[in-house]
Amino acid sequence: MAAGTTLGRHLMEEGSWRKDGADDLRALLEPVALAGKILAREVDQAALAGKLGLAGDQNATGDMQKKLDVIGNEIVMDAFSGCSVVAGIASEELEEAVIMSTSDDARYLLCTDPLDGSSNTDVNAPLGTIFGILRRGRTGELSGEEFLQKGSELVCAGYVLYGTSTVLVYTVGAGVHGFTLDKGVGEFVLTHEDIRCPEKGAVYSANVGRHKDWEAGVRKYLDYVTDKDKPSGRPHSLRYTGALVADLHRCLLDGGMYFYPGDPGSPNGKLRLLYECAPLACVAEQAGGAASTGRGRLLDVVPEAIHQRTPIAIGSVENVALFERFVAEE
Ligand code: AHM
Ligand code: MG
């Protein structure tokens, strides 16, 4: 694609040969891009505007909300408020799914974590926005049950990473493309065309401070990647930012694997299936990588609840396969 390709132009060209069509793709992704631009500005200015720190409430899954979590959720909802093709939104920051449009054109559902990695807000470390779009099988009154579709049903997924630059990465089911925000002109410009995740990598991302609570197979995997074995490139290097989006972005570009397993207090780990893990699993697979619960393909898991958690291992296909073998052997 030509140098200087904007997201809008890319969507028109991609959409011209996709089932959902250019108009739908633009209707779905332009609000994501708008929310990404506004959130990039909010994150940038938060310390100056007194928007760091806790908001004072808990969200639906019991996390203490940061002010930026609340602001992020409002920004995403506002961006989609004029989008008639999206019937409803399920968000990490909303107890229940919210109706956005009752139009007969409302053929899609949005799943989102508006601000991934929000423990990073006050320390100037990376943050993200995760989004996944599902089809809606019917019209009429929206029910929360309609969101309970496995990740392989996602028609579009991606993330915005607020790091040293702001990057929007998306897939509509055939390849993964990345756009960097040119803040001077306010446009996302194609900088990472057809991202391919290396088949293996020598980096792992996990909160190893919790390793004593992990099941035996996961602990053995950690022993394996930290063992010294020059021919196989071990030990692997540890990189953990506290923002899944940033750690996955590194895996996609450089290879490696992020994992967040369960522990006795939280058998399904920390991360949420519908709006965190499934959209990112969709991106990983589309880039030639993989995502697993440790015991099978993550995109095959049918959610039973909007805020359901799942263990996850995501990144290079060989790393994920090896992780699954360690888990299966115990
Ligand atoms: P959040 O949605 O509340 O920010 O939680 C998700 C984040 C991930 O981005 C990150 O990898 C993980 O939680 C960090 O958790 P921990 O502090 O337990 O390592
Ligand atoms: Mg999150």
CSV table of C-alpha atoms and ligand atoms in Angstrom, one decimal:
chain,number,residue,atom,x,y,z
A,1,MET,CA,0.0,0.0,0.0
A,2,ALA,CA,1.2,3.5,-0.8
A,3,ALA,CA,3.4,5.4,1.7
A,4,GLY,CA,1.3,7.8,3.8
A,5,THR,CA,-1.8,5.6,3.7
A,6,THR,CA,-4.2,6.8,6.4
A,7,LEU,CA,-6.5,4.5,8.3
A,8,GLY,CA,-9.5,5.8,6.5
A,9,ARG,CA,-8.1,5.0,3.1
A,10,HIS,CA,-6.9,1.6,4.3
A,11,LEU,CA,-10.4,0.7,5.5
A,12,MET,CA,-11.8,1.7,2.2
A,13,GLU,CA,-9.4,-0.5,0.3
A,14,GLU,CA,-9.7,-3.4,2.7
A,15,GLY,CA,-13.4,-3.1,3.0
A,16,SER,CA,-14.0,-3.2,-0.8
A,17,TRP,CA,-13.3,-7.0,-0.8
A,18,ARG,CA,-14.5,-8.0,2.7
A,19,LYS,CA,-17.9,-9.5,3.6
A,20,ASP,CA,-18.8,-6.6,5.9
A,21,GLY,CA,-17.9,-3.9,3.3
A,22,ALA,CA,-16.0,-0.6,3.5
A,23,ASP,CA,-19.0,1.4,4.9
A,24,ASP,CA,-19.4,-1.0,7.9
A,25,LEU,CA,-15.6,-1.2,8.5
A,26,ARG,CA,-15.4,2.6,8.5
A,27,ALA,CA,-18.4,2.9,10.7
A,28,LEU,CA,-16.9,0.5,13.2
A,29,LEU,CA,-13.3,1.6,13.2
A,30,GLU,CA,-13.6,5.4,12.9
A,31,PRO,CA,-15.0,5.6,16.4
A,32,VAL,CA,-12.2,3.4,17.7
A,33,ALA,CA,-9.7,5.8,16.0
A,34,LEU,CA,-11.5,8.8,17.4
A,35,ALA,CA,-11.5,7.4,20.9
A,36,GLY,CA,-7.8,6.5,20.5
A,37,LYS,CA,-6.9,10.0,19.5
A,38,ILE,CA,-8.9,11.6,22.4
A,39,LEU,CA,-7.5,9.1,24.9
A,40,ALA,CA,-4.0,9.6,23.7
A,41,ARG,CA,-4.5,13.3,24.5
A,42,GLU,CA,-6.1,12.6,27.9
A,43,VAL,CA,-3.3,10.3,28.9
A,44,ASP,CA,-0.7,12.8,27.8
A,45,GLN,CA,-2.3,15.6,29.8
A,46,ALA,CA,-3.6,13.6,32.8
A,47,ALA,CA,-0.9,14.7,35.3
A,48,LEU,CA,-1.4,18.4,34.3
A,49,ALA,CA,-5.2,18.2,34.4
A,50,GLY,CA,-5.4,16.4,37.8
A,51,LYS,CA,-6.7,13.2,36.2
A,52,LEU,CA,-4.3,10.7,37.8
A,53,GLY,CA,-5.1,8.5,40.8
A,54,LEU,CA,-8.2,6.6,41.9
A,55,ALA,CA,-11.8,7.5,41.0
A,56,GLY,CA,-13.0,6.0,44.3
A,57,ASP,CA,-15.3,3.2,43.0
A,58,GLN,CA,-14.9,-0.5,42.1
A,59,ASN,CA,-15.7,-1.8,38.6
A,60,ALA,CA,-17.8,-4.8,37.8
A,61,THR,CA,-15.0,-7.3,38.6
A,62,GLY,CA,-13.9,-5.6,41.8
A,63,ASP,CA,-10.9,-3.6,40.6
A,64,MET,CA,-10.5,-0.1,42.0
A,65,GLN,CA,-11.2,2.2,39.1
A,66,LYS,CA,-8.7,4.9,38.2
A,67,LYS,CA,-10.0,8.3,37.0
A,68,LEU,CA,-8.6,7.4,33.6
A,69,ASP,CA,-10.6,4.1,33.6
A,70,VAL,CA,-13.8,6.1,34.0
A,71,ILE,CA,-12.7,8.8,31.5
A,72,GLY,CA,-11.6,6.1,29.0
A,73,ASN,CA,-15.0,4.4,29.2
A,74,GLU,CA,-16.8,7.7,28.6
A,75,ILE,CA,-14.6,8.5,25.7
A,76,VAL,CA,-15.3,5.1,24.0
A,77,MET,CA,-19.0,5.3,24.7
A,78,ASP,CA,-19.2,8.9,23.3
A,79,ALA,CA,-17.2,7.9,20.2
A,80,PHE,CA,-19.7,5.2,19.5
A,81,SER,CA,-22.8,7.2,20.4
A,82,GLY,CA,-23.4,8.2,16.8
A,83,CYS,CA,-22.5,4.8,15.3
A,84,SER,CA,-25.9,3.3,14.3
A,85,VAL,CA,-24.4,0.0,13.3
A,86,VAL,CA,-23.4,-0.9,16.9
A,87,ALA,CA,-26.3,-2.2,19.0
A,88,GLY,CA,-24.5,-2.4,22.3
A,89,ILE,CA,-21.3,-2.3,24.2
A,90,ALA,CA,-19.8,-4.6,26.8
A,91,SER,CA,-17.0,-2.9,28.7
A,92,GLU,CA,-14.7,-3.8,31.6
A,93,GLU,CA,-16.0,-0.7,33.3
A,94,LEU,CA,-19.7,-1.4,32.9
A,95,GLU,CA,-21.6,-3.8,35.1
A,96,GLU,CA,-23.8,-4.9,32.2
A,97,ALA,CA,-24.0,-4.5,28.5
A,98,VAL,CA,-25.4,-1.1,27.4
A,99,ILE,CA,-27.7,-0.5,24.4
A,100,MET,CA,-26.2,2.0,21.9
A,101,SER,CA,-28.5,1.8,19.0
A,102,THR,CA,-32.0,0.3,18.4
A,103,SER,CA,-31.8,0.9,14.6
A,104,ASP,CA,-32.4,-2.1,12.4
A,105,ASP,CA,-28.9,-1.4,11.0
A,106,ALA,CA,-27.4,-2.2,14.3
A,107,ARG,CA,-25.8,-5.4,13.2
A,108,TYR,CA,-22.7,-5.4,15.5
A,109,LEU,CA,-21.7,-5.5,19.2
A,110,LEU,CA,-18.6,-3.9,20.7
A,111,CYS,CA,-16.5,-5.5,23.4
A,112,THR,CA,-13.9,-3.3,25.0
A,113,ASP,CA,-11.4,-2.7,27.7
A,114,PRO,CA,-11.2,1.1,27.4
A,115,LEU,CA,-8.0,1.4,29.4
A,116,ASP,CA,-5.8,-1.7,29.7
A,117,GLY,CA,-3.0,-1.6,32.2
A,118,SER,CA,-4.5,1.1,34.3
A,119,SER,CA,-2.1,0.5,37.2
A,120,ASN,CA,0.3,2.2,34.9
A,121,THR,CA,-1.5,5.5,34.7
A,122,ASP,CA,0.3,7.2,37.5
A,123,VAL,CA,3.8,6.1,36.5
A,124,ASN,CA,3.9,7.2,32.9
A,125,ALA,CA,4.1,3.6,31.6
A,126,PRO,CA,2.2,2.2,28.6
A,127,LEU,CA,-1.6,1.8,28.4
A,128,GLY,CA,-3.9,0.4,25.9
A,129,THR,CA,-7.5,0.2,24.6
A,130,ILE,CA,-8.7,-3.2,23.4
A,131,PHE,CA,-11.7,-3.7,21.1
A,132,GLY,CA,-13.5,-6.6,19.5
A,133,ILE,CA,-16.6,-6.5,17.2
A,134,LEU,CA,-19.1,-9.4,17.0
A,135,ARG,CA,-22.0,-9.8,14.7
A,136,ARG,CA,-25.5,-9.5,16.0
A,137,GLY,CA,-27.7,-12.4,14.8
A,138,ARG,CA,-31.0,-10.6,15.2
A,139,THR,CA,-32.8,-7.2,15.6
A,140,GLY,CA,-35.0,-6.1,18.5
A,141,GLU,CA,-34.3,-5.7,22.1
A,142,LEU,CA,-30.6,-6.3,23.0
A,143,SER,CA,-29.8,-9.0,25.6
A,144,GLY,CA,-26.5,-9.4,27.3
A,145,GLU,CA,-26.5,-13.0,26.3
A,146,GLU,CA,-25.9,-12.0,22.7
A,147,PHE,CA,-22.3,-11.1,23.6
A,148,LEU,CA,-21.6,-14.6,24.8
A,149,GLN,CA,-20.0,-15.7,21.5
A,150,LYS,CA,-16.6,-17.4,21.2
A,151,GLY,CA,-13.7,-15.3,20.0
A,152,SER,CA,-13.5,-17.1,16.6
A,153,GLU,CA,-16.8,-15.2,15.8
A,154,LEU,CA,-15.1,-11.8,16.0
A,155,VAL,CA,-15.3,-9.9,12.7
A,156,CYS,CA,-12.8,-7.2,13.7
A,157,ALA,CA,-10.5,-6.8,16.6
A,158,GLY,CA,-7.5,-4.8,17.7
A,159,TYR,CA,-6.0,-2.4,20.1
A,160,VAL,CA,-4.6,1.1,20.6
A,161,LEU,CA,-1.3,1.3,22.4
A,162,TYR,CA,-0.4,4.5,24.2
A,163,GLY,CA,3.4,4.1,24.4
A,164,THR,CA,6.2,6.2,23.2
A,165,SER,CA,3.9,6.7,20.3
A,166,THR,CA,0.2,5.9,19.8
A,167,VAL,CA,-0.4,2.9,17.6
A,168,LEU,CA,-3.6,1.4,16.4
A,169,VAL,CA,-3.5,-2.2,15.3
A,170,TYR,CA,-6.5,-4.0,13.8
A,171,THR,CA,-7.5,-7.1,11.9
A,172,VAL,CA,-10.7,-7.9,10.0
A,173,GLY,CA,-9.8,-11.5,9.6
A,174,ALA,CA,-7.0,-11.4,7.0
A,175,GLY,CA,-3.8,-10.0,8.3
A,176,VAL,CA,-2.9,-7.4,10.9
A,177,HIS,CA,-2.0,-3.8,10.2
A,178,GLY,CA,-0.6,-1.1,12.4
A,179,PHE,CA,-1.0,2.7,12.2
A,180,THR,CA,0.9,5.3,14.1
A,181,LEU,CA,-0.8,8.5,15.2
A,182,ASP,CA,0.7,11.5,13.6
A,183,LYS,CA,-0.3,13.9,16.3
A,184,GLY,CA,0.6,16.9,14.1
A,185,VAL,CA,-2.1,16.2,11.6
A,186,GLY,CA,-4.4,14.0,13.8
A,187,GLU,CA,-4.3,11.0,11.5
A,188,PHE,CA,-3.4,7.3,12.0
A,189,VAL,CA,-0.9,6.5,9.2
A,190,LEU,CA,0.0,3.0,8.1
A,191,THR,CA,3.5,2.2,9.5
A,192,HIS,CA,3.3,-1.6,10.1
A,193,GLU,CA,1.7,-3.3,7.1
A,194,ASP,CA,0.8,-7.0,7.5
A,195,ILE,CA,2.4,-7.7,10.9
A,196,ARG,CA,3.8,-11.2,11.1
A,197,CYS,CA,4.5,-12.6,14.5
A,198,PRO,CA,7.9,-14.5,14.5
A,199,GLU,CA,7.2,-18.3,15.0
A,200,LYS,CA,9.3,-18.3,18.1
A,201,GLY,CA,10.9,-15.7,20.4
A,202,ALA,CA,13.3,-15.5,23.4
A,203,VAL,CA,11.2,-13.1,25.5
A,204,TYR,CA,8.6,-14.0,28.1
A,205,SER,CA,6.2,-11.6,29.9
A,206,ALA,CA,4.5,-12.7,33.1
A,207,ASN,CA,4.2,-11.5,36.7
A,208,VAL,CA,6.7,-14.0,38.0
A,209,GLY,CA,6.2,-12.5,41.5
A,210,ARG,CA,3.3,-14.9,41.6
A,211,HIS,CA,5.1,-18.0,40.4
A,212,LYS,CA,4.8,-19.8,43.7
A,213,ASP,CA,1.0,-19.9,43.3
A,214,TRP,CA,1.1,-21.3,39.7
A,215,GLU,CA,0.3,-24.9,38.9
A,216,ALA,CA,3.3,-27.2,38.5
A,217,GLY,CA,3.3,-27.2,34.6
A,218,VAL,CA,3.5,-23.4,34.5
A,219,ARG,CA,6.3,-23.4,37.1
A,220,LYS,CA,8.2,-25.9,35.0
A,221,TYR,CA,7.8,-23.8,31.9
A,222,LEU,CA,9.3,-20.9,33.9
A,223,ASP,CA,12.2,-23.1,34.9
A,224,TYR,CA,12.6,-24.1,31.3
A,225,VAL,CA,12.8,-20.5,29.9
A,226,THR,CA,15.1,-19.4,32.7
A,227,ASP,CA,17.5,-22.4,32.3
A,228,LYS,CA,20.8,-21.8,30.6
A,229,ASP,CA,21.0,-23.5,27.2
A,230,LYS,CA,22.9,-21.5,24.6
A,231,PRO,CA,21.9,-23.7,21.5
A,232,SER,CA,18.2,-23.1,22.1
A,233,GLY,CA,18.6,-19.5,23.0
A,234,ARG,CA,18.0,-19.8,26.8
A,235,PRO,CA,17.6,-18.1,29.2
A,236,HIS,CA,14.9,-16.1,27.6
A,237,SER,CA,14.7,-12.4,28.6
A,238,LEU,CA,11.9,-11.2,30.9
A,239,ARG,CA,10.0,-8.1,29.7
A,240,TYR,CA,6.8,-7.2,31.7
A,241,THR,CA,5.2,-3.7,31.4
A,242,GLY,CA,2.0,-4.3,33.4
A,243,ALA,CA,0.0,-3.6,30.2
A,244,LEU,CA,-1.0,-6.6,28.2
A,245,VAL,CA,-1.4,-4.6,25.1
A,246,ALA,CA,2.2,-3.3,25.2
A,247,ASP,CA,3.6,-6.8,26.0
A,248,LEU,CA,1.6,-8.4,23.2
A,249,HIS,CA,2.7,-5.7,20.8
A,250,ARG,CA,6.3,-6.6,21.5
A,251,CYS,CA,5.6,-10.3,21.0
A,252,LEU,CA,3.9,-9.6,17.6
A,253,LEU,CA,6.9,-7.6,16.4
A,254,ASP,CA,9.8,-9.4,18.0
A,255,GLY,CA,8.5,-12.8,19.0
A,256,GLY,CA,8.0,-14.2,22.5
A,257,MET,CA,5.0,-14.9,24.7
A,258,TYR,CA,2.9,-13.3,27.4
A,259,PHE,CA,1.2,-15.5,30.0
A,260,TYR,CA,-1.1,-14.9,32.9
A,261,PRO,CA,-2.1,-18.3,34.5
A,262,GLY,CA,-4.6,-19.1,37.2
A,263,ASP,CA,-3.7,-19.6,40.8
A,264,PRO,CA,-5.6,-21.2,43.8
A,265,GLY,CA,-7.3,-17.9,44.7
A,266,SER,CA,-8.2,-17.1,41.1
A,267,PRO,CA,-8.2,-20.4,39.0
A,268,ASN,CA,-9.0,-18.5,35.8
A,269,GLY,CA,-6.3,-15.9,36.3
A,270,LYS,CA,-7.0,-12.2,36.1
A,271,LEU,CA,-7.7,-11.3,32.5
A,272,ARG,CA,-11.2,-11.2,31.1
A,273,LEU,CA,-12.1,-13.4,28.1
A,274,LEU,CA,-14.6,-11.3,26.2
A,275,TYR,CA,-13.1,-7.9,26.0
A,276,GLU,CA,-9.4,-8.5,26.7
A,277,CYS,CA,-8.2,-12.0,25.8
A,278,ALA,CA,-10.4,-12.9,22.8
A,279,PRO,CA,-9.8,-9.7,20.8
A,280,LEU,CA,-6.1,-10.0,21.3
A,281,ALA,CA,-6.1,-13.7,20.6
A,282,CYS,CA,-7.8,-12.8,17.3
A,283,VAL,CA,-5.1,-10.3,16.5
A,284,ALA,CA,-2.3,-12.8,17.5
A,285,GLU,CA,-3.7,-15.6,15.3
A,286,GLN,CA,-4.2,-13.3,12.3
A,287,ALA,CA,-0.6,-12.3,12.7
A,288,GLY,CA,0.5,-16.0,12.5
A,289,GLY,CA,0.8,-16.3,16.3
A,290,ALA,CA,-1.3,-18.2,18.8
A,291,ALA,CA,-3.3,-17.8,22.0
A,292,SER,CA,-4.2,-20.6,24.4
A,293,THR,CA,-5.9,-21.0,27.8
A,294,GLY,CA,-3.0,-23.4,28.4
A,295,ARG,CA,-5.4,-26.3,27.6
A,296,GLY,CA,-6.7,-25.3,24.2
A,297,ARG,CA,-7.3,-22.6,21.7
A,298,LEU,CA,-8.6,-19.5,23.5
A,299,LEU,CA,-10.8,-18.4,20.5
A,300,ASP,CA,-12.8,-21.7,21.0
A,301,VAL,CA,-14.0,-20.8,24.5
A,302,VAL,CA,-17.6,-19.8,24.7
A,303,PRO,CA,-18.1,-17.2,27.4
A,304,GLU,CA,-20.7,-17.9,30.1
A,305,ALA,CA,-20.6,-14.4,31.4
A,306,ILE,CA,-19.6,-11.0,30.2
A,307,HIS,CA,-16.9,-10.5,32.8
A,308,GLN,CA,-15.6,-14.1,32.8
A,309,ARG,CA,-11.9,-14.5,33.3
A,310,THR,CA,-9.5,-16.9,31.6
A,311,PRO,CA,-5.9,-18.0,31.9
A,312,ILE,CA,-4.0,-17.0,28.8
A,313,ALA,CA,-0.7,-17.7,26.9
A,314,ILE,CA,-0.4,-15.5,23.8
A,315,GLY,CA,2.4,-14.8,21.3
A,316,SER,CA,4.7,-16.8,19.1
A,317,VAL,CA,3.1,-20.1,17.9
A,318,GLU,CA,6.1,-22.3,19.0
A,319,ASN,CA,6.3,-20.7,22.4
A,320,VAL,CA,2.5,-21.2,23.0
A,321,ALA,CA,2.7,-24.8,21.8
A,322,LEU,CA,5.6,-25.5,24.2
A,323,PHE,CA,3.7,-23.8,27.1
A,324,GLU,CA,0.7,-26.1,26.4
A,325,ARG,CA,2.9,-29.2,26.5
A,326,PHE,CA,4.3,-28.2,29.9
A,327,VAL,CA,0.8,-27.7,31.2
A,328,ALA,CA,-0.5,-31.0,29.7
A,329,GLU,CA,2.4,-33.0,31.2
A,330,GLU,CA,1.5,-32.3,34.8
B,1,AHM,P1,-6.6,-3.9,34.0
B,1,AHM,O1,-7.6,-4.1,32.8
B,1,AHM,O2,-7.3,-3.7,35.2
B,1,AHM,O3,-5.6,-2.9,33.6
B,1,AHM,O4,-5.8,-5.3,34.2
B,1,AHM,C1,-5.2,-5.9,33.1
B,1,AHM,C2,-3.7,-5.8,33.2
B,1,AHM,C3,-2.9,-6.3,32.1
B,1,AHM,O5,-2.8,-5.3,31.1
B,1,AHM,C4,-1.6,-6.6,32.7
B,1,AHM,O6,-0.8,-7.5,32.0
B,1,AHM,C5,-2.0,-7.2,34.0
B,1,AHM,O7,-3.3,-6.7,34.3
B,1,AHM,C6,-1.1,-6.9,35.1
B,1,AHM,O8,-1.6,-7.5,36.3
B,1,AHM,P2,-0.6,-7.8,37.5
B,1,AHM,O9,-0.4,-6.5,38.2
B,1,AHM,O10,-1.3,-8.8,38.4
B,1,AHM,O11,0.7,-8.3,37.0
B,2,MG,MG,-8.0,-4.6,31.3
